[in-house]
Amino acid sequence: MNQVRQILEAIRQYAEAYNQLEEMQKTMSGWLPIGDQKTGVIGEFYTKIYLESVYPNAEIMFGNTSQQGWDLEVEAVPKFRVQVKTVSEYSNTRRISPIHSGWDRLFLVYLDRKLFPAGFWEITDANIVPAHGALKHRTMPKPDDPSSGSMEFTSREDRLPELLQAIRLIQG
């Protein structure tokens, strides 16, 4: 019975954190997108922090849930759209959801077990996705293995140091 109580307590704590994020998504929509896939929401949050640090004068907006090809739009010169794909260390396969066409920049976010960025890469070659198509069954790179991940991601640029610096600046 002690194991059952431990499981029930873990579920209660998880539900509390989930509910807290849900409320923040409603009240802090400028920083958190709407969505029930919390790993993806967290990845988009970190990507927005990075983009805000690189483009401090640009307006950065989340797309709506019906947008398949992009998650964030950056009102810079020129304007561009961003798709974000996120997995956590909890994923044994590191499979990402389909990458749809319609973006100018793709960010790959790998979260550690505390859901903090351990890998953060940018891809600017939108031609890796067929026009009006999607890449399916692709694998996220591992932070400690440069040769890992699907072959379409070999042109990725490591942006983790810049992201971590932006997070440190926000935290003060």
JSON list of C-alpha atoms in Angstrom, two decimals:
[
{"chain": "A", "resi": 1, "resn": "MET", "atom": "CA", "xyz": [0.00, 0.00, 0.00]},
{"chain": "A", "resi": 2, "resn": "ASN", "atom": "CA", "xyz": [2.94, 2.36, 0.60]},
{"chain": "A", "resi": 3, "resn": "GLN", "atom": "CA", "xyz": [3.81, 2.19, -3.10]},
{"chain": "A", "resi": 4, "resn": "VAL", "atom": "CA", "xyz": [0.26, 3.08, -4.07]},
{"chain": "A", "resi": 5, "resn": "ARG", "atom": "CA", "xyz": [0.36, 6.11, -1.73]},
{"chain": "A", "resi": 6, "resn": "GLN", "atom": "CA", "xyz": [3.68, 7.20, -3.28]},
{"chain": "A", "resi": 7, "resn": "ILE", "atom": "CA", "xyz": [2.20, 6.93, -6.77]},
{"chain": "A", "resi": 8, "resn": "LEU", "atom": "CA", "xyz": [-0.91, 8.84, -5.76]},
{"chain": "A", "resi": 9, "resn": "GLU", "atom": "CA", "xyz": [1.23, 11.59, -4.21]},
{"chain": "A", "resi": 10, "resn": "ALA", "atom": "CA", "xyz": [3.38, 11.85, -7.34]},
{"chain": "A", "resi": 11, "resn": "ILE", "atom": "CA", "xyz": [0.23, 12.11, -9.49]},
{"chain": "A", "resi": 12, "resn": "ARG", "atom": "CA", "xyz": [-1.13, 14.83, -7.18]},
{"chain": "A", "resi": 13, "resn": "GLN", "atom": "CA", "xyz": [2.12, 16.82, -7.47]},
{"chain": "A", "resi": 14, "resn": "TYR", "atom": "CA", "xyz": [2.20, 16.36, -11.24]},
{"chain": "A", "resi": 15, "resn": "ALA", "atom": "CA", "xyz": [-1.43, 17.52, -11.53]},
{"chain": "A", "resi": 16, "resn": "GLU", "atom": "CA", "xyz": [-0.65, 20.57, -9.41]},
{"chain": "A", "resi": 17, "resn": "ALA", "atom": "CA", "xyz": [2.27, 21.57, -11.67]},
{"chain": "A", "resi": 18, "resn": "TYR", "atom": "CA", "xyz": [0.21, 20.81, -14.80]},
{"chain": "A", "resi": 19, "resn": "ASN", "atom": "CA", "xyz": [-2.65, 22.97, -13.53]},
{"chain": "A", "resi": 20, "resn": "GLN", "atom": "CA", "xyz": [-0.25, 25.77, -12.67]},
{"chain": "A", "resi": 21, "resn": "LEU", "atom": "CA", "xyz": [1.14, 25.74, -16.22]},
{"chain": "A", "resi": 22, "resn": "GLU", "atom": "CA", "xyz": [-2.42, 25.67, -17.63]},
{"chain": "A", "resi": 23, "resn": "GLU", "atom": "CA", "xyz": [-3.32, 28.79, -15.65]},
{"chain": "A", "resi": 24, "resn": "MET", "atom": "CA", "xyz": [-0.11, 30.53, -16.71]},
{"chain": "A", "resi": 25, "resn": "GLN", "atom": "CA", "xyz": [-0.86, 29.70, -20.35]},
{"chain": "A", "resi": 26, "resn": "LYS", "atom": "CA", "xyz": [-4.15, 31.61, -19.97]},
{"chain": "A", "resi": 27, "resn": "THR", "atom": "CA", "xyz": [-2.79, 34.59, -18.05]},
{"chain": "A", "resi": 28, "resn": "MET", "atom": "CA", "xyz": [0.74, 34.87, -19.51]},
{"chain": "A", "resi": 29, "resn": "SER", "atom": "CA", "xyz": [-0.04, 34.19, -23.15]},
{"chain": "A", "resi": 30, "resn": "GLY", "atom": "CA", "xyz": [2.80, 36.44, -24.26]},
{"chain": "A", "resi": 31, "resn": "TRP", "atom": "CA", "xyz": [5.28, 33.99, -22.76]},
{"chain": "A", "resi": 32, "resn": "LEU", "atom": "CA", "xyz": [3.52, 30.63, -22.95]},
{"chain": "A", "resi": 33, "resn": "PRO", "atom": "CA", "xyz": [1.58, 29.27, -25.92]},
{"chain": "A", "resi": 34, "resn": "ILE", "atom": "CA", "xyz": [-1.72, 27.47, -25.53]},
{"chain": "A", "resi": 35, "resn": "GLY", "atom": "CA", "xyz": [-1.42, 23.71, -25.78]},
{"chain": "A", "resi": 36, "resn": "ASP", "atom": "CA", "xyz": [-1.75, 20.54, -23.78]},
{"chain": "A", "resi": 37, "resn": "GLN", "atom": "CA", "xyz": [1.60, 19.01, -24.76]},
{"chain": "A", "resi": 38, "resn": "LYS", "atom": "CA", "xyz": [3.57, 20.59, -21.93]},
{"chain": "A", "resi": 39, "resn": "THR", "atom": "CA", "xyz": [6.99, 19.48, -23.21]},
{"chain": "A", "resi": 40, "resn": "GLY", "atom": "CA", "xyz": [6.30, 21.40, -26.43]},
{"chain": "A", "resi": 41, "resn": "VAL", "atom": "CA", "xyz": [4.97, 24.41, -24.50]},
{"chain": "A", "resi": 42, "resn": "ILE", "atom": "CA", "xyz": [8.17, 24.46, -22.43]},
{"chain": "A", "resi": 43, "resn": "GLY", "atom": "CA", "xyz": [10.35, 24.20, -25.56]},
{"chain": "A", "resi": 44, "resn": "GLU", "atom": "CA", "xyz": [8.52, 27.13, -27.17]},
{"chain": "A", "resi": 45, "resn": "PHE", "atom": "CA", "xyz": [8.95, 29.14, -23.97]},
{"chain": "A", "resi": 46, "resn": "TYR", "atom": "CA", "xyz": [12.73, 28.62, -24.02]},
{"chain": "A", "resi": 47, "resn": "THR", "atom": "CA", "xyz": [12.85, 29.42, -27.73]},
{"chain": "A", "resi": 48, "resn": "LYS", "atom": "CA", "xyz": [11.00, 32.68, -27.11]},
{"chain": "A", "resi": 49, "resn": "ILE", "atom": "CA", "xyz": [13.52, 33.62, -24.40]},
{"chain": "A", "resi": 50, "resn": "TYR", "atom": "CA", "xyz": [16.31, 33.05, -26.93]},
{"chain": "A", "resi": 51, "resn": "LEU", "atom": "CA", "xyz": [14.57, 35.01, -29.69]},
{"chain": "A", "resi": 52, "resn": "GLU", "atom": "CA", "xyz": [13.80, 37.91, -27.32]},
{"chain": "A", "resi": 53, "resn": "SER", "atom": "CA", "xyz": [17.50, 38.10, -26.46]},
{"chain": "A", "resi": 54, "resn": "VAL", "atom": "CA", "xyz": [18.61, 38.10, -30.11]},
{"chain": "A", "resi": 55, "resn": "TYR", "atom": "CA", "xyz": [15.81, 40.40, -31.36]},
{"chain": "A", "resi": 56, "resn": "PRO", "atom": "CA", "xyz": [15.06, 42.67, -28.38]},
{"chain": "A", "resi": 57, "resn": "ASN", "atom": "CA", "xyz": [13.12, 45.22, -30.44]},
{"chain": "A", "resi": 58, "resn": "ALA", "atom": "CA", "xyz": [11.02, 42.76, -32.42]},
{"chain": "A", "resi": 59, "resn": "GLU", "atom": "CA", "xyz": [7.52, 41.69, -31.55]},
{"chain": "A", "resi": 60, "resn": "ILE", "atom": "CA", "xyz": [7.45, 37.91, -31.12]},
{"chain": "A", "resi": 61, "resn": "MET", "atom": "CA", "xyz": [4.08, 36.18, -31.20]},
{"chain": "A", "resi": 62, "resn": "PHE", "atom": "CA", "xyz": [2.93, 32.61, -30.82]},
{"chain": "A", "resi": 63, "resn": "GLY", "atom": "CA", "xyz": [0.92, 31.03, -33.61]},
{"chain": "A", "resi": 64, "resn": "ASN", "atom": "CA", "xyz": [-2.38, 29.38, -32.80]},
{"chain": "A", "resi": 65, "resn": "THR", "atom": "CA", "xyz": [-2.86, 25.66, -32.37]},
{"chain": "A", "resi": 66, "resn": "SER", "atom": "CA", "xyz": [-4.16, 25.27, -35.94]},
{"chain": "A", "resi": 67, "resn": "GLN", "atom": "CA", "xyz": [-0.79, 26.40, -37.36]},
{"chain": "A", "resi": 68, "resn": "GLN", "atom": "CA", "xyz": [1.19, 23.33, -38.40]},
{"chain": "A", "resi": 69, "resn": "GLY", "atom": "CA", "xyz": [4.12, 24.98, -40.13]},
{"chain": "A", "resi": 70, "resn": "TRP", "atom": "CA", "xyz": [5.22, 27.44, -37.45]},
{"chain": "A", "resi": 71, "resn": "ASP", "atom": "CA", "xyz": [4.96, 28.16, -33.74]},
{"chain": "A", "resi": 72, "resn": "LEU", "atom": "CA", "xyz": [6.41, 31.67, -33.40]},
{"chain": "A", "resi": 73, "resn": "GLU", "atom": "CA", "xyz": [6.46, 34.68, -35.68]},
{"chain": "A", "resi": 74, "resn": "VAL", "atom": "CA", "xyz": [9.22, 37.28, -35.30]},
{"chain": "A", "resi": 75, "resn": "GLU", "atom": "CA", "xyz": [8.36, 40.77, -36.54]},
{"chain": "A", "resi": 76, "resn": "ALA", "atom": "CA", "xyz": [11.95, 41.65, -37.45]},
{"chain": "A", "resi": 77, "resn": "VAL", "atom": "CA", "xyz": [13.34, 42.84, -40.76]},
{"chain": "A", "resi": 78, "resn": "PRO", "atom": "CA", "xyz": [12.75, 40.59, -42.51]},
{"chain": "A", "resi": 79, "resn": "LYS", "atom": "CA", "xyz": [9.86, 38.92, -40.67]},
{"chain": "A", "resi": 80, "resn": "PHE", "atom": "CA", "xyz": [10.33, 35.19, -40.14]},
{"chain": "A", "resi": 81, "resn": "ARG", "atom": "CA", "xyz": [8.53, 32.17, -38.73]},
{"chain": "A", "resi": 82, "resn": "VAL", "atom": "CA", "xyz": [9.88, 29.56, -36.38]},
{"chain": "A", "resi": 83, "resn": "GLN", "atom": "CA", "xyz": [8.91, 25.95, -35.79]},
{"chain": "A", "resi": 84, "resn": "VAL", "atom": "CA", "xyz": [9.99, 24.35, -32.50]},
{"chain": "A", "resi": 85, "resn": "LYS", "atom": "CA", "xyz": [10.41, 20.64, -31.83]},
{"chain": "A", "resi": 86, "resn": "THR", "atom": "CA", "xyz": [11.06, 19.48, -28.30]},
{"chain": "A", "resi": 87, "resn": "VAL", "atom": "CA", "xyz": [11.86, 16.19, -26.59]},
{"chain": "A", "resi": 88, "resn": "SER", "atom": "CA", "xyz": [13.02, 15.47, -23.09]},
{"chain": "A", "resi": 89, "resn": "GLU", "atom": "CA", "xyz": [15.58, 13.10, -21.70]},
{"chain": "A", "resi": 90, "resn": "TYR", "atom": "CA", "xyz": [12.62, 10.95, -20.64]},
{"chain": "A", "resi": 91, "resn": "SER", "atom": "CA", "xyz": [12.10, 9.94, -24.27]},
{"chain": "A", "resi": 92, "resn": "ASN", "atom": "CA", "xyz": [14.04, 6.76, -25.02]},
{"chain": "A", "resi": 93, "resn": "THR", "atom": "CA", "xyz": [13.53, 7.07, -28.79]},
{"chain": "A", "resi": 94, "resn": "ARG", "atom": "CA", "xyz": [13.98, 10.90, -29.03]},
{"chain": "A", "resi": 95, "resn": "ARG", "atom": "CA", "xyz": [11.36, 10.84, -31.83]},
{"chain": "A", "resi": 96, "resn": "ILE", "atom": "CA", "xyz": [9.93, 14.24, -32.65]},
{"chain": "A", "resi": 97, "resn": "SER", "atom": "CA", "xyz": [6.51, 15.07, -34.00]},
{"chain": "A", "resi": 98, "resn": "PRO", "atom": "CA", "xyz": [6.25, 15.72, -37.76]},
{"chain": "A", "resi": 99, "resn": "ILE", "atom": "CA", "xyz": [8.06, 18.79, -39.07]},
{"chain": "A", "resi": 100, "resn": "HIS", "atom": "CA", "xyz": [5.72, 20.61, -41.44]},
{"chain": "A", "resi": 101, "resn": "SER", "atom": "CA", "xyz": [6.73, 23.10, -44.13]},
{"chain": "A", "resi": 102, "resn": "GLY", "atom": "CA", "xyz": [6.03, 26.80, -43.59]},
{"chain": "A", "resi": 103, "resn": "TRP", "atom": "CA", "xyz": [8.90, 27.86, -41.33]},
{"chain": "A", "resi": 104, "resn": "ASP", "atom": "CA", "xyz": [12.02, 29.91, -41.94]},
{"chain": "A", "resi": 105, "resn": "ARG", "atom": "CA", "xyz": [13.90, 28.61, -38.92]},
{"chain": "A", "resi": 106, "resn": "LEU", "atom": "CA", "xyz": [13.60, 25.36, -37.02]},
{"chain": "A", "resi": 107, "resn": "PHE", "atom": "CA", "xyz": [14.67, 25.04, -33.40]},
{"chain": "A", "resi": 108, "resn": "LEU", "atom": "CA", "xyz": [15.35, 21.67, -31.81]},
{"chain": "A", "resi": 109, "resn": "VAL", "atom": "CA", "xyz": [15.08, 21.68, -28.02]},
{"chain": "A", "resi": 110, "resn": "TYR", "atom": "CA", "xyz": [16.37, 18.82, -25.87]},
{"chain": "A", "resi": 111, "resn": "LEU", "atom": "CA", "xyz": [15.29, 19.05, -22.21]},
{"chain": "A", "resi": 112, "resn": "ASP", "atom": "CA", "xyz": [17.01, 17.28, -19.34]},
{"chain": "A", "resi": 113, "resn": "ARG", "atom": "CA", "xyz": [15.09, 15.46, -16.59]},
{"chain": "A", "resi": 114, "resn": "LYS", "atom": "CA", "xyz": [14.43, 18.77, -14.85]},
{"chain": "A", "resi": 115, "resn": "LEU", "atom": "CA", "xyz": [12.93, 20.08, -18.13]},
{"chain": "A", "resi": 116, "resn": "PHE", "atom": "CA", "xyz": [15.82, 22.52, -18.51]},
{"chain": "A", "resi": 117, "resn": "PRO", "atom": "CA", "xyz": [17.55, 22.93, -21.89]},
{"chain": "A", "resi": 118, "resn": "ALA", "atom": "CA", "xyz": [20.46, 20.53, -22.40]},
{"chain": "A", "resi": 119, "resn": "GLY", "atom": "CA", "xyz": [20.49, 20.94, -26.20]},
{"chain": "A", "resi": 120, "resn": "PHE", "atom": "CA", "xyz": [19.28, 23.82, -28.34]},
{"chain": "A", "resi": 121, "resn": "TRP", "atom": "CA", "xyz": [19.93, 23.91, -32.08]},
{"chain": "A", "resi": 122, "resn": "GLU", "atom": "CA", "xyz": [18.86, 26.13, -34.95]},
{"chain": "A", "resi": 123, "resn": "ILE", "atom": "CA", "xyz": [18.36, 25.01, -38.56]},
{"chain": "A", "resi": 124, "resn": "THR", "atom": "CA", "xyz": [17.87, 27.65, -41.25]},
{"chain": "A", "resi": 125, "resn": "ASP", "atom": "CA", "xyz": [17.62, 25.38, -44.31]},
{"chain": "A", "resi": 126, "resn": "ALA", "atom": "CA", "xyz": [13.85, 25.06, -44.75]},
{"chain": "A", "resi": 127, "resn": "ASN", "atom": "CA", "xyz": [14.47, 22.87, -47.81]},
{"chain": "A", "resi": 128, "resn": "ILE", "atom": "CA", "xyz": [14.93, 19.86, -45.53]},
{"chain": "A", "resi": 129, "resn": "VAL", "atom": "CA", "xyz": [11.11, 19.65, -45.63]},
{"chain": "A", "resi": 130, "resn": "PRO", "atom": "CA", "xyz": [9.35, 19.10, -48.97]},
{"chain": "A", "resi": 131, "resn": "ALA", "atom": "CA", "xyz": [7.11, 22.03, -49.99]},
{"chain": "A", "resi": 132, "resn": "HIS", "atom": "CA", "xyz": [3.65, 21.50, -48.51]},
{"chain": "A", "resi": 133, "resn": "GLY", "atom": "CA", "xyz": [4.94, 18.31, -46.94]},
{"chain": "A", "resi": 134, "resn": "ALA", "atom": "CA", "xyz": [6.28, 17.00, -43.66]},
{"chain": "A", "resi": 135, "resn": "LEU", "atom": "CA", "xyz": [9.23, 15.10, -42.27]},
{"chain": "A", "resi": 136, "resn": "LYS", "atom": "CA", "xyz": [8.08, 12.23, -40.07]},
{"chain": "A", "resi": 137, "resn": "HIS", "atom": "CA", "xyz": [9.82, 9.79, -37.75]},
{"chain": "A", "resi": 138, "resn": "ARG", "atom": "CA", "xyz": [12.90, 11.98, -37.21]},
{"chain": "A", "resi": 139, "resn": "THR", "atom": "CA", "xyz": [15.18, 11.71, -34.20]},
{"chain": "A", "resi": 140, "resn": "MET", "atom": "CA", "xyz": [16.38, 14.54, -31.99]},
{"chain": "A", "resi": 141, "resn": "PRO", "atom": "CA", "xyz": [20.16, 14.82, -31.58]},
{"chain": "A", "resi": 142, "resn": "LYS", "atom": "CA", "xyz": [21.68, 14.03, -28.18]},
{"chain": "A", "resi": 143, "resn": "PRO", "atom": "CA", "xyz": [23.53, 16.91, -26.56]},
{"chain": "A", "resi": 144, "resn": "ASP", "atom": "CA", "xyz": [26.65, 14.84, -25.89]},
{"chain": "A", "resi": 145, "resn": "ASP", "atom": "CA", "xyz": [26.79, 13.13, -29.29]},
{"chain": "A", "resi": 146, "resn": "PRO", "atom": "CA", "xyz": [27.37, 15.42, -32.33]},
{"chain": "A", "resi": 147, "resn": "SER", "atom": "CA", "xyz": [26.82, 12.53, -34.75]},
{"chain": "A", "resi": 148, "resn": "SER", "atom": "CA", "xyz": [23.39, 11.66, -33.35]},
{"chain": "A", "resi": 149, "resn": "GLY", "atom": "CA", "xyz": [20.00, 12.68, -34.69]},
{"chain": "A", "resi": 150, "resn": "SER", "atom": "CA", "xyz": [18.44, 12.41, -38.12]},
{"chain": "A", "resi": 151, "resn": "MET", "atom": "CA", "xyz": [20.61, 13.26, -41.11]},
{"chain": "A", "resi": 152, "resn": "GLU", "atom": "CA", "xyz": [18.44, 16.30, -41.99]},
{"chain": "A", "resi": 153, "resn": "PHE", "atom": "CA", "xyz": [19.76, 17.92, -38.82]},
{"chain": "A", "resi": 154, "resn": "THR", "atom": "CA", "xyz": [23.47, 17.81, -39.67]},
{"chain": "A", "resi": 155, "resn": "SER", "atom": "CA", "xyz": [23.49, 21.52, -40.59]},
{"chain": "A", "resi": 156, "resn": "ARG", "atom": "CA", "xyz": [22.27, 22.51, -37.13]},
{"chain": "A", "resi": 157, "resn": "GLU", "atom": "CA", "xyz": [23.91, 25.38, -35.26]},
{"chain": "A", "resi": 158, "resn": "ASP", "atom": "CA", "xyz": [24.39, 25.04, -31.51]},
{"chain": "A", "resi": 159, "resn": "ARG", "atom": "CA", "xyz": [22.61, 27.94, -29.79]},
{"chain": "A", "resi": 160, "resn": "LEU", "atom": "CA", "xyz": [22.63, 26.51, -26.26]},
{"chain": "A", "resi": 161, "resn": "PRO", "atom": "CA", "xyz": [25.29, 28.89, -24.86]},
{"chain": "A", "resi": 162, "resn": "GLU", "atom": "CA", "xyz": [23.29, 31.91, -26.03]},
{"chain": "A", "resi": 163, "resn": "LEU", "atom": "CA", "xyz": [20.05, 30.48, -24.63]},
{"chain": "A", "resi": 164, "resn": "LEU", "atom": "CA", "xyz": [21.63, 29.73, -21.24]},
{"chain": "A", "resi": 165, "resn": "GLN", "atom": "CA", "xyz": [23.04, 33.27, -21.13]},
{"chain": "A", "resi": 166, "resn": "ALA", "atom": "CA", "xyz": [19.60, 34.72, -21.89]},
{"chain": "A", "resi": 167, "resn": "ILE", "atom": "CA", "xyz": [18.05, 32.62, -19.11]},
{"chain": "A", "resi": 168, "resn": "ARG", "atom": "CA", "xyz": [20.73, 33.79, -16.65]},
{"chain": "A", "resi": 169, "resn": "LEU", "atom": "CA", "xyz": [20.07, 37.43, -17.56]},
{"chain": "A", "resi": 170, "resn": "ILE", "atom": "CA", "xyz": [16.33, 37.04, -16.99]},
{"chain": "A", "resi": 171, "resn": "GLN", "atom": "CA", "xyz": [16.86, 35.32, -13.64]},
{"chain": "A", "resi": 172, "resn": "GLY", "atom": "CA", "xyz": [19.16, 38.14, -12.53]}
]
